[in-house]
Short mmCIF file of C-alpha atoms in Angstrom, two decimals:
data_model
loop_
_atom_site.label_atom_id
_atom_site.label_comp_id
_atom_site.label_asym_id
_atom_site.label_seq_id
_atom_site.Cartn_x
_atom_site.Cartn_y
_atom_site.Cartn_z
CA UNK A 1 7.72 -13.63 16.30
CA UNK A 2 9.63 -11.63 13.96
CA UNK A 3 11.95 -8.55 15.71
CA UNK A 4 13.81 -5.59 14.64
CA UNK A 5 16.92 -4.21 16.03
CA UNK A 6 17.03 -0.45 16.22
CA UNK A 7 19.92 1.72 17.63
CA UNK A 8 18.66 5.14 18.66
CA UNK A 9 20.99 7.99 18.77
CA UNK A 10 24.61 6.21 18.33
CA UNK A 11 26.42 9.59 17.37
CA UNK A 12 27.39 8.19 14.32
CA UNK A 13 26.39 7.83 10.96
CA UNK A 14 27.94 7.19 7.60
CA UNK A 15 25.16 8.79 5.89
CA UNK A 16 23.85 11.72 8.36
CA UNK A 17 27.27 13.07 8.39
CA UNK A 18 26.41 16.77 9.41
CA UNK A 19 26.67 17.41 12.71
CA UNK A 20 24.43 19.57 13.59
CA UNK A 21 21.81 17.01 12.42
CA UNK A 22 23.47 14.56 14.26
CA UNK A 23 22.96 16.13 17.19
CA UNK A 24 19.72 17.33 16.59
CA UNK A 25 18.15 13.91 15.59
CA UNK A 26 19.99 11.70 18.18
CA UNK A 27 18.84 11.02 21.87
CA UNK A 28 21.02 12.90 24.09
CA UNK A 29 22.81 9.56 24.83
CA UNK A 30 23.60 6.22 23.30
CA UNK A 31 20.91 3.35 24.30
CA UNK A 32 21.72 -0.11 23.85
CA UNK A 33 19.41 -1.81 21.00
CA UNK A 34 15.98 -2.05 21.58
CA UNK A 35 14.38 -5.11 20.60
CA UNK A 36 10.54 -4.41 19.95
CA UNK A 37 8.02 -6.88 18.68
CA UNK A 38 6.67 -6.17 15.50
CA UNK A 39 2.61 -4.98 16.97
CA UNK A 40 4.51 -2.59 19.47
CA UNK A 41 6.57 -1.03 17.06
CA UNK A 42 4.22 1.72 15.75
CA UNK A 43 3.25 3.23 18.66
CA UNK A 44 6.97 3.02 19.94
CA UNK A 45 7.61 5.69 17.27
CA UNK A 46 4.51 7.56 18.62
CA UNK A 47 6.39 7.84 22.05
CA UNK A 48 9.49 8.71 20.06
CA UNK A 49 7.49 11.48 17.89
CA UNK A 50 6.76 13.35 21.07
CA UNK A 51 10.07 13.81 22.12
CA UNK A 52 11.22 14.80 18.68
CA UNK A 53 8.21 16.93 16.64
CA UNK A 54 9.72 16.82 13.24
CA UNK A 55 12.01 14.02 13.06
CA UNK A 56 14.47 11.33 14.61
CA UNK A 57 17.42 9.84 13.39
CA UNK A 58 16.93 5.25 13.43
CA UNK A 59 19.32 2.16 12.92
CA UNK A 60 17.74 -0.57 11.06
CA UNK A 61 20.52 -3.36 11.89
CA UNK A 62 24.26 -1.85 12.61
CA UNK A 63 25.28 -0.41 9.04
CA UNK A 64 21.67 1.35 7.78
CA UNK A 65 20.67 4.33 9.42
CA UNK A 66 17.81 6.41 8.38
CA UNK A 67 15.90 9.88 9.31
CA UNK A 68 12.26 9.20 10.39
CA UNK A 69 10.17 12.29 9.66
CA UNK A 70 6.36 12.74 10.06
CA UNK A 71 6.45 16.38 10.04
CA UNK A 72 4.69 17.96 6.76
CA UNK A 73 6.96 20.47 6.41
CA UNK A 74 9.81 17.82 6.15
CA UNK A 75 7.69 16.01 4.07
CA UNK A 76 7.13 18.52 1.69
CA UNK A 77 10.57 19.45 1.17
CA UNK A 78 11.94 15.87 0.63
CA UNK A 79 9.27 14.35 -0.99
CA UNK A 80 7.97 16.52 -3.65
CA UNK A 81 11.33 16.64 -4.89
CA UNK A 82 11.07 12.87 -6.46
CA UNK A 83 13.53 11.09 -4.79
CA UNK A 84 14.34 7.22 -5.86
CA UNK A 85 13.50 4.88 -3.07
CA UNK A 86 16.05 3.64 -1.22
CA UNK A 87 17.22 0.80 -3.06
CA UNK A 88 19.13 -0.48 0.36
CA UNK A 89 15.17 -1.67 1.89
CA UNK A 90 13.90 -1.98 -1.75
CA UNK A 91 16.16 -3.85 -3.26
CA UNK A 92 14.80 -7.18 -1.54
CA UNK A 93 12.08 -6.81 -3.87
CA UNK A 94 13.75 -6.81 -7.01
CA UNK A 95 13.96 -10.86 -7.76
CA UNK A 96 10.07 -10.72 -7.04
CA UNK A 97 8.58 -7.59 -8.26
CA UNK A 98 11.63 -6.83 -11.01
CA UNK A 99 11.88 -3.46 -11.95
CA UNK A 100 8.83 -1.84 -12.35
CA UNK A 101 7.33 1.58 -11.20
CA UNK A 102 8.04 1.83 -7.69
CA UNK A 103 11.57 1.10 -7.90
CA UNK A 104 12.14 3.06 -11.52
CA UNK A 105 14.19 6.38 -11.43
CA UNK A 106 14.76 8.52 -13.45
CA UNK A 107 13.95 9.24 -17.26
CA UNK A 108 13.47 5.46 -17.40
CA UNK A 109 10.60 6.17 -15.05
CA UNK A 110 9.20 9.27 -16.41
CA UNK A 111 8.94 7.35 -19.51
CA UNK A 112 7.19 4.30 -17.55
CA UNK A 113 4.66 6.63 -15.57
CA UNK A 114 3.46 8.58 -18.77
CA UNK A 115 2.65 4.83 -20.20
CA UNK A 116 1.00 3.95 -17.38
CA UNK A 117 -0.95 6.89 -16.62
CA UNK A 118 -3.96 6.18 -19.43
CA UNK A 119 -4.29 2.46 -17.39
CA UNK A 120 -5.74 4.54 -14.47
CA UNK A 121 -7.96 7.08 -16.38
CA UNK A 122 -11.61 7.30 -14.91
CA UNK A 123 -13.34 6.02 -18.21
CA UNK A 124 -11.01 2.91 -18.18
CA UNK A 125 -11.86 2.54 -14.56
CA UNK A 126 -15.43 2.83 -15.28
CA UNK A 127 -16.28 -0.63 -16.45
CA UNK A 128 -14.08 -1.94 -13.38
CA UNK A 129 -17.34 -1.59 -10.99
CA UNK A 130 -18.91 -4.28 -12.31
CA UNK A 131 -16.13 -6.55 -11.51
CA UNK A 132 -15.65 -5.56 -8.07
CA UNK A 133 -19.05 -5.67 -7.73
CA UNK A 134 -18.88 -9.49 -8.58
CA UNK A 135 -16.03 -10.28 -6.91
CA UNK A 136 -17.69 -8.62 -3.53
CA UNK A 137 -21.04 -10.46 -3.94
CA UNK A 138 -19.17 -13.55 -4.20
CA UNK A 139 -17.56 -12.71 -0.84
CA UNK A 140 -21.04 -11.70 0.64
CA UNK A 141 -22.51 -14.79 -0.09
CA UNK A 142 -19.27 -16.84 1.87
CA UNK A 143 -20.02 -14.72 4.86
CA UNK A 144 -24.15 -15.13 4.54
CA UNK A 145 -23.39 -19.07 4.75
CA UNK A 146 -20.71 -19.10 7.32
CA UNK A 147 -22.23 -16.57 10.00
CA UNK A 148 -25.30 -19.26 10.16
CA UNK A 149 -22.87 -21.44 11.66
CA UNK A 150 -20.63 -18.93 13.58
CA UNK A 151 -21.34 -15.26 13.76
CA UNK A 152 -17.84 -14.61 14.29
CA UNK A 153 -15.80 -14.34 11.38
CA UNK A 154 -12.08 -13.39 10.54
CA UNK A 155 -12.82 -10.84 7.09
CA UNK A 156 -9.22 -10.53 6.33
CA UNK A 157 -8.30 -13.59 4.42
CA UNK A 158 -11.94 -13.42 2.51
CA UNK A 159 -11.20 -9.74 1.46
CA UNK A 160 -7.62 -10.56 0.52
CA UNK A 161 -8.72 -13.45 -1.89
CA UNK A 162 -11.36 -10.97 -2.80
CA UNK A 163 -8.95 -8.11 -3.89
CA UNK A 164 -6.59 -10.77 -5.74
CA UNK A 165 -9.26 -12.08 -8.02
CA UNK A 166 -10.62 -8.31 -8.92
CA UNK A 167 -6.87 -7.58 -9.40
CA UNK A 168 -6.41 -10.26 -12.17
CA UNK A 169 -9.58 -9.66 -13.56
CA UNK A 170 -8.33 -5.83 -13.65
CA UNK A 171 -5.09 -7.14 -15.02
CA UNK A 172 -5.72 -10.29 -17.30
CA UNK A 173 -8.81 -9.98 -17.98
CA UNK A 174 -10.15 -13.08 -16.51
CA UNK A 175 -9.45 -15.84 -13.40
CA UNK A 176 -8.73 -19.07 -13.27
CA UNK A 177 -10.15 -20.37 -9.25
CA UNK A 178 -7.60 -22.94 -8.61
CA UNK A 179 -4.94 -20.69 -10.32
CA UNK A 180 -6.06 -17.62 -8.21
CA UNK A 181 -6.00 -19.52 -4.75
CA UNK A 182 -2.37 -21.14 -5.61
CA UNK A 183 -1.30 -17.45 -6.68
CA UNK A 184 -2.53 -15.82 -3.37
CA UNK A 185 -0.58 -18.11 -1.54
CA UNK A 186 2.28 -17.57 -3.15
CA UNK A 187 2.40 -13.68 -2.72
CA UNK A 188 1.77 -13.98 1.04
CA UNK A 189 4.54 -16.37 1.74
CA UNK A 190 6.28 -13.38 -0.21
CA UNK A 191 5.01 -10.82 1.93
CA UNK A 192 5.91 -12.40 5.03
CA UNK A 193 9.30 -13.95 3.21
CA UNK A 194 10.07 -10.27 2.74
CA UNK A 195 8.88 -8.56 5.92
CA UNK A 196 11.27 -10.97 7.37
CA UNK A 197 14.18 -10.48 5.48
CA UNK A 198 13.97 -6.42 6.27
CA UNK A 199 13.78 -7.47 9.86
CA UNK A 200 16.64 -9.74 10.76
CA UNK A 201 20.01 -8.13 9.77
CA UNK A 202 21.95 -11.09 8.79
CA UNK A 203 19.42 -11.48 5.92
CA UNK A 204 20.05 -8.40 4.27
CA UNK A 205 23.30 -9.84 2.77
CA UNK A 206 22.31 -11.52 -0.23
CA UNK A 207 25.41 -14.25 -0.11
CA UNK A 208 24.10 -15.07 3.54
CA UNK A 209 20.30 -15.03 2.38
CA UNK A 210 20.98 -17.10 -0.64
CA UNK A 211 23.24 -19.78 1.01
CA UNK A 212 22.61 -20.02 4.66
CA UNK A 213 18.55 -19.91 5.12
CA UNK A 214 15.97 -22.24 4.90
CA UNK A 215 13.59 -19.49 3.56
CA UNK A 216 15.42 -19.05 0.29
CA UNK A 217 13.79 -22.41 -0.85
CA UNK A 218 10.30 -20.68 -0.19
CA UNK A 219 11.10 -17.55 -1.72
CA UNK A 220 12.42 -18.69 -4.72
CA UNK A 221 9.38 -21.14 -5.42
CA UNK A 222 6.77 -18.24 -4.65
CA UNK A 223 8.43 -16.08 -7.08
CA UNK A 224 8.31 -18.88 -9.61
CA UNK A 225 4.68 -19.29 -9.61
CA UNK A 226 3.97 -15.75 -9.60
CA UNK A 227 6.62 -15.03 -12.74
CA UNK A 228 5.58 -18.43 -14.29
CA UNK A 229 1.96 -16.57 -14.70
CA UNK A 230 2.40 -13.14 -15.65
CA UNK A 231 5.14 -14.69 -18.25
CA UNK A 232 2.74 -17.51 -19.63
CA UNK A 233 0.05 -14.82 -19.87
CA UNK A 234 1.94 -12.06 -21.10
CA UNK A 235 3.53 -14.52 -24.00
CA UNK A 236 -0.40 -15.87 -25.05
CA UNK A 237 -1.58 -12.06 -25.17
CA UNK A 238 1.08 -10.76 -27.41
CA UNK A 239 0.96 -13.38 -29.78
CA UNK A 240 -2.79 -13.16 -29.93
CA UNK A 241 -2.30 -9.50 -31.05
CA UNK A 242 -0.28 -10.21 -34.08
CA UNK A 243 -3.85 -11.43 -35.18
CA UNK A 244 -5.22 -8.49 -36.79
CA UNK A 245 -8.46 -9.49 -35.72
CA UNK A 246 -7.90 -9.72 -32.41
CA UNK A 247 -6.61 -6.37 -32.28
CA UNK A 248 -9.83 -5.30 -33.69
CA UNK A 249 -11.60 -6.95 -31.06
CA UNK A 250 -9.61 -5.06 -28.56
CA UNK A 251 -10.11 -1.96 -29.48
CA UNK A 252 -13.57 -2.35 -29.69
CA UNK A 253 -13.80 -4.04 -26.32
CA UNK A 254 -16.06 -2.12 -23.44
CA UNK A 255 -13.75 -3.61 -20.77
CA UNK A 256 -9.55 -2.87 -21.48
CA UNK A 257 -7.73 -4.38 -18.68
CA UNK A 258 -4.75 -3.15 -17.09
CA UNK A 259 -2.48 -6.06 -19.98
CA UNK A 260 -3.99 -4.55 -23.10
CA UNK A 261 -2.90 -1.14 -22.09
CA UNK A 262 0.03 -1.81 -21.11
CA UNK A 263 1.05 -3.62 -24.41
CA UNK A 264 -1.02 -1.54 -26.69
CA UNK A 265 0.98 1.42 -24.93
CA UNK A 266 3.62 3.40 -26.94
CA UNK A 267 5.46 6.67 -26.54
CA UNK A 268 5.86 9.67 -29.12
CA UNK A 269 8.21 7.90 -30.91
CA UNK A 270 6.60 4.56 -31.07
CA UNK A 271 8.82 2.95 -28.13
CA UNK A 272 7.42 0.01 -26.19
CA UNK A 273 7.54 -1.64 -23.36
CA UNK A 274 10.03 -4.48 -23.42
CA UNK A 275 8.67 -7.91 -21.98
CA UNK A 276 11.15 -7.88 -18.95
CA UNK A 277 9.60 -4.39 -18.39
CA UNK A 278 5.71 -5.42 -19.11
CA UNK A 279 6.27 -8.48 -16.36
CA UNK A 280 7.79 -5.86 -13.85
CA UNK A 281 4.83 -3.52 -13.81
CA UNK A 282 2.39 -6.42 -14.10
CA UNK A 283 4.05 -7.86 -10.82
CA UNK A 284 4.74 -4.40 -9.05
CA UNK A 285 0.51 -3.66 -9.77
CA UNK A 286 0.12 -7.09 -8.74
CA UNK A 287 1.49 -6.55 -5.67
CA UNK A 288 0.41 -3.16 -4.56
CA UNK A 289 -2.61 -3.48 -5.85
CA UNK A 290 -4.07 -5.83 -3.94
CA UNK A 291 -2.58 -6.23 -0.08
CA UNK A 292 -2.33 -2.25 0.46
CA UNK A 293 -6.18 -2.40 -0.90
CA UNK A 294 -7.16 -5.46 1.65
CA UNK A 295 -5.90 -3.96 4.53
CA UNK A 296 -7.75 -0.59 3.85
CA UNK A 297 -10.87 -2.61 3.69
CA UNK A 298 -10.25 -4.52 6.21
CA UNK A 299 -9.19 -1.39 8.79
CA UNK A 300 -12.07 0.39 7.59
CA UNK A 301 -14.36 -2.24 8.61
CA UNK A 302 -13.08 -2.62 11.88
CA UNK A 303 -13.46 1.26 12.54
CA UNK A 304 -16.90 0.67 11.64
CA UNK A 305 -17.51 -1.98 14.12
CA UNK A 306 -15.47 0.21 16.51
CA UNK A 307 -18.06 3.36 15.78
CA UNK A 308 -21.16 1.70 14.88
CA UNK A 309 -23.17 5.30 15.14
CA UNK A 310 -20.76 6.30 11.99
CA UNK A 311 -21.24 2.51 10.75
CA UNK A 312 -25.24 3.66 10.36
CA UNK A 313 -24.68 6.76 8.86
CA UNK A 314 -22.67 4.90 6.17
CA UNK A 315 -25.37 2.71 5.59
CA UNK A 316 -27.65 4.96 5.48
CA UNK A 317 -26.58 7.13 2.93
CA UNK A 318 -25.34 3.84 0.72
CA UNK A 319 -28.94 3.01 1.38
CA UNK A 320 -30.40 6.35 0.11
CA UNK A 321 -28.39 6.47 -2.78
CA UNK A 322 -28.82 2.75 -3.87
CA UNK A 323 -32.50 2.06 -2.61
CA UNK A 324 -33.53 -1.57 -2.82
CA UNK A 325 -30.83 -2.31 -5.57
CA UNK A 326 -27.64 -3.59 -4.61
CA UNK A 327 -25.79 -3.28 -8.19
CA UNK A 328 -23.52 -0.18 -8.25
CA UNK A 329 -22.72 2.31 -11.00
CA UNK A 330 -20.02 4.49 -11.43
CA UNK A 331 -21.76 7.74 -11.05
CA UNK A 332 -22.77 6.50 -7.43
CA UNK A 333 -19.73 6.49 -5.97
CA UNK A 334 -19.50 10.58 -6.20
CA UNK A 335 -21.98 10.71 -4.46
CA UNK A 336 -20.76 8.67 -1.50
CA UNK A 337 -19.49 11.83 0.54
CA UNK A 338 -19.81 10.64 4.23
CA UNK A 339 -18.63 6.78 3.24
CA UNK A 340 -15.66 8.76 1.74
CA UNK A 341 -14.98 10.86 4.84
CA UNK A 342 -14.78 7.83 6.68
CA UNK A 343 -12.42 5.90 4.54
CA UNK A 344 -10.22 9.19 4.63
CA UNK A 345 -11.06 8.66 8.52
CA UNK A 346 -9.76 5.04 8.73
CA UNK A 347 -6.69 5.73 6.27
CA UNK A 348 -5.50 8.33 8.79
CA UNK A 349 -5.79 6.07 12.10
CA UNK A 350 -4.38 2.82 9.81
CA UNK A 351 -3.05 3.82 6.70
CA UNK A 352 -1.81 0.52 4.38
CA UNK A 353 1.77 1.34 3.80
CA UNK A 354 2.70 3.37 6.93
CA UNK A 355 6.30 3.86 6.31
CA UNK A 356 7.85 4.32 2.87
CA UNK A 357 12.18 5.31 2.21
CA UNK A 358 13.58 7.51 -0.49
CA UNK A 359 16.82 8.01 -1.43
CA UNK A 360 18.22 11.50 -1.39
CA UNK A 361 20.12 11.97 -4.92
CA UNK A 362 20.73 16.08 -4.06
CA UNK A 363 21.89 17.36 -0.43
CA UNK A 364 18.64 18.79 1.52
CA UNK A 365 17.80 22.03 3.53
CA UNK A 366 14.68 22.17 5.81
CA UNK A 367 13.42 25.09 6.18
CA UNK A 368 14.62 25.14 9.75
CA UNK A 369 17.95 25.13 8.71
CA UNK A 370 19.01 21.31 9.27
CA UNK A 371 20.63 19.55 6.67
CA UNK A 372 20.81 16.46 4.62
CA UNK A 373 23.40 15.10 2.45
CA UNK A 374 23.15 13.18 -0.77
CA UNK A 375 22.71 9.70 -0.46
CA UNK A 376 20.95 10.29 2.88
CA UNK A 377 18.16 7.69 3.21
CA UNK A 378 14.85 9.30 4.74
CA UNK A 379 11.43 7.06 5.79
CA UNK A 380 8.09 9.02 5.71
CA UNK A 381 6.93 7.41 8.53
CA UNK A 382 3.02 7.96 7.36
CA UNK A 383 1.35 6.50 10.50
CA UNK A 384 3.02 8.70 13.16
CA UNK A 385 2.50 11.84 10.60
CA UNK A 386 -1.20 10.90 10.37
CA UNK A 387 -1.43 10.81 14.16
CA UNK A 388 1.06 13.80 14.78
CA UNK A 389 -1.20 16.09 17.42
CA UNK A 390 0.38 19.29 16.11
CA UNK A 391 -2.00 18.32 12.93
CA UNK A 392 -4.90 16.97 14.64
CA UNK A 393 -7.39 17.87 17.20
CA UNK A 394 -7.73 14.11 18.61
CA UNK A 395 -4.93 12.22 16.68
CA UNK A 396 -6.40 8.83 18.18
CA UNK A 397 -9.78 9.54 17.46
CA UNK A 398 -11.84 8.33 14.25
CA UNK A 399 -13.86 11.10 13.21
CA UNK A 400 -14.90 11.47 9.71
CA UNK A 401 -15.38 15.58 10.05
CA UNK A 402 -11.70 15.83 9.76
CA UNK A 403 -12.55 15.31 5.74
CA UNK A 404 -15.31 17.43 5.00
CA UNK A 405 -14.69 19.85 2.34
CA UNK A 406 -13.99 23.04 5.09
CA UNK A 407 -11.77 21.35 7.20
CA UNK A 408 -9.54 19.73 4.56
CA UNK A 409 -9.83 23.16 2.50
CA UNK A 410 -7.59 24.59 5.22
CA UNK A 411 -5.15 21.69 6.21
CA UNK A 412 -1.93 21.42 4.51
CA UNK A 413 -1.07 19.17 1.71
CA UNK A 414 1.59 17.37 3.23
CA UNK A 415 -0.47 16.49 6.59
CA UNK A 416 -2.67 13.57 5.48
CA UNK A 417 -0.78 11.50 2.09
CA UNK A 418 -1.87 7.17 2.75
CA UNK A 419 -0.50 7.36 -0.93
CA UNK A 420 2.52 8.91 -0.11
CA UNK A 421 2.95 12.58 -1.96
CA UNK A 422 4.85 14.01 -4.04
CA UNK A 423 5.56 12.70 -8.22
CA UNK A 424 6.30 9.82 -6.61
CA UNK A 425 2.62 9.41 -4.96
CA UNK A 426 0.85 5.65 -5.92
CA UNK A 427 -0.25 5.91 -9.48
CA UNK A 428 -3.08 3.87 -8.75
CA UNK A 429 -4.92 5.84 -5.90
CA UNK A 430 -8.05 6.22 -7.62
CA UNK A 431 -8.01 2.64 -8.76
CA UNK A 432 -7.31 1.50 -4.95
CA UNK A 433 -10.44 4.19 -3.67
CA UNK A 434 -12.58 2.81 -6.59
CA UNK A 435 -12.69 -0.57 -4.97
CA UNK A 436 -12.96 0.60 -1.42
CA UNK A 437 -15.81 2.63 -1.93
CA UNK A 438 -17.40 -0.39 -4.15
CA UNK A 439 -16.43 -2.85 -1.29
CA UNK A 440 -17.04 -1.26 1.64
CA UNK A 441 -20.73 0.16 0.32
CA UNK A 442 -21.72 -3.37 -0.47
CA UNK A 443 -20.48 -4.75 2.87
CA UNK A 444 -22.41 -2.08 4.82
CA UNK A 445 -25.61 -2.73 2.83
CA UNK A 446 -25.85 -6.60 3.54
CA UNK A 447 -24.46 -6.56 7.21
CA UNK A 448 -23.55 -5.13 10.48
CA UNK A 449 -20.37 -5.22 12.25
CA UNK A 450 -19.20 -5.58 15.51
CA UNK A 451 -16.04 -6.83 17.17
CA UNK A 452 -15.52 -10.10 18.90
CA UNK A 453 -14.22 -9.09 22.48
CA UNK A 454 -12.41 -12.23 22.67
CA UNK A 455 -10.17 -11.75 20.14
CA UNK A 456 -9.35 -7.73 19.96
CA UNK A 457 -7.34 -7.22 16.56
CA UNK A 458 -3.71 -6.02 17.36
CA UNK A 459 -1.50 -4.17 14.64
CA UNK A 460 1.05 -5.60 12.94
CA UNK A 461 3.57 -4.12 10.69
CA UNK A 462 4.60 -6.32 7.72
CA UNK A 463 4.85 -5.00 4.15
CA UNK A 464 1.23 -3.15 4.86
CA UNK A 465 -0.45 -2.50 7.82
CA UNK A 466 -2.07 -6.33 8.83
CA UNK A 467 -3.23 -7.29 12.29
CA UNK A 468 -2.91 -10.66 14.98
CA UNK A 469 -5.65 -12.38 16.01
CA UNK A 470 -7.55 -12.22 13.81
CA UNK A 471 -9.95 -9.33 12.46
#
């Protein structure tokens, strides 16, 4: 069971050096560390949010201290400023992921998201439907043959493989079975690898890590097979376009996955990508592209077993828009309004990533009058914001109408971000609701869900939102 040590309200802080914050932010005494298991630990910040509306000053170890805010006033003023993320959680990341977009600042950045931005354009997204399509039906037809034998079955491993193999067929273009399963196990032993590392202290110093665990052995061969891919497949695809007709055959390809735009990608002045830079935003996509999307599936089914009255409306309207055929095209999924509210609905109650840290690289003001100072780390702690009951009517309650167009015409911009906000927001957002609405319409159409009493589904915070006990 993996723990975190926080230290609420110490008094001191070498980064929240202002007093008044200080003093504002901590508990009105010092409390020994609290030791909290890793399923209570969201709605121990719940029970923290009430005491504090806006914010709360944390301890992640004895030496990092951080300001949790879920306020959207706070929100808006740090984050749609672009601040770097805070390379003291982040930085764990970097022998695994390298340096792509997520942990990019500055004009290095810039120049990376304005590449990057034509991968995500709706007509290259387009021809993606089919292949989520496939990769769902393929899914569909695992659960068809094992519910004959058990009607109880765990969808979160199935719709994890399921996301991986769209994501490569997204990325490279096509998917190798044995390759994909050996490459999905490496990435979760990296997930969990990592959500350790964040939560025991002694691990965060990289001479310790590197020389004193056990786990470093793991980590080390996970991130070999997953570089040992992207590299071997990066290398083949380059040299095949010094071939001028394969470049020809490119650009007159229906289907451009996420590699041929990013090495077919230039700016004004003809700059490229270096490789070390193409196999850090091939990992990084990798990575968020297909966990964060798993667990929003996966969290959205389960509030569809939960509700099954909204479950039937779903299906329904999939049903009405889709009649007897079970193929999907693109220009369905607009009109997929009430499956939308209720992915909006299940993204507030469990959103994928609920806690994300910038950097502050200016002093802050709120508009309150409390202050930040550079270098200041901050978490948007997205979970307790989404369930903040200054914001919402029934903060524990799943109810689609929160989305429809009047009442988010009239809710502010900062109140309801499960891809964070801001310039720094996830690039691939309408990639990521692409799938789920492709997914989760497909799923609806073929069965019904309900929860196993037996075995209730209790969150658990690793790198996304996941679960115990199955799901």
């Amino acid at each position: 069971m993996y723990r975190i040590l926080y230290l609420v309200g110490i008094g001191f802080s070498p980064l929240l050096t202002s007093s008044n914050l200080v003093s504002v932010f901590s508990l009105p005494f010092p409390l020994p560390q609290l030791q909290m298991k890793r399923e209570g630990e969201l709605d121990k910040v719940l029970s923290w949010a009430n005491i504090y509306p806006c914010a709360h000053q944390l301890w992640m170890g004895n030496f990092i201290s951080f300001l949790n805010i879920y306020d959207p006033d706070y929100t808006k003023v740090v984050y749609s400023r672009g601040d770097p993320k805070a390379m003291d959680i982040y930085s764990f990341f970097l022998p695994w992921t390298g340096k792509g977009l997520v942990l990019l600042d500055g004009p290095k950045w810039f120049q990376h998201w304005k590449l990057l931005m034509p991968a995500f354009h709706s007509e290259v997204l387009k021809p993606y439907v089919d292949l989520f399509v496939e990769s769902t039906k393929a899914m569909v037809d695992k659960w068809d043959k094992n519910i004959q034998k058990d009607k109880c079955v765990n969808i979160y491993p199935d719709v994890g493989h399921m996301t991986l193999v769209s994501l490569i067929k997204c990325i490279f273009g096509r998917s190798s079975k044995s390759h994909v399963q050996r490459y999905h196990q490496a990435i979760g032993e990296l997930t969990l690898l990592m959500q350790e590392r964040l939560a025991i202290f002694q691990y965060h110093n990289d001479f310790f890590y590197y020389w004193f665990t056990l786990h470093v052995w793991k980590f080390l061969q996970a991130c070999k097979i997953a570089h040992d891919h992207t590299d071997k497949v990066i290398r083949a695809r380059k040299a095949a376009l010094k071939e001028e007709e394969e470049q020809e055959k490119i650009q007159e390809k229906k289907c451009l996955d996420f590699l041929d735009i990013l090495l077919g990608a230039g700016d004004e002045n003809r700059n490229k990508l270096s490789d070390a830079d193409s196999w850090g935003e091939v990992d990084t996509f990798m990575f968020e592209g297909h966990d964060t999307t798993a667990s929003g599936i996966s969290w959205f089914l389960y509030c569809m077993a939960l509700y099954p009255e909204h479950q039937q409306l779903c299906r329904q309207e999939v049903q009405d828009i889709l009649g007897n055929c079970d193929a999907i095209q693109w220009e369905d999924l607009g009109k997929m309004t009430y499956l939308t509210m209720c992915i909006k609905g299940s993204f507030r109650l469990y959103p994928p990533v609920p806690q994300v840290y910038c950097q502050l690289s200016k002093p802050v003001t709120f508009m309150d009058g409390r202050s930040l100072p550079e270098g200041s780390l901050v978490s948007l702690h997205i979970y307790a914001l989404h369930r903040n009951p200054a914001l919402w009517d029934k903060p524990e309650v799943f109810d689609p109408q929160c989305f429809s167009s009047e009442n988010s015409s009239t809710r502010h911009p900062y109140a309801f971000i499960p891809f964070s906000a801001g310039p720094r927001n996830c690039i691939g957002q309408q990639f990521a609701m692409t799938e789920m609405k492709v997914v989760t319409a497909l799923c609806l159409l073929h069965f019904e869900f309900s929860l196993e009493p037996s075995r209730p589904s209790i969150k658990w915070l690793q790198l996304v939102l996941g679960y115990q006990n199955g799901m």
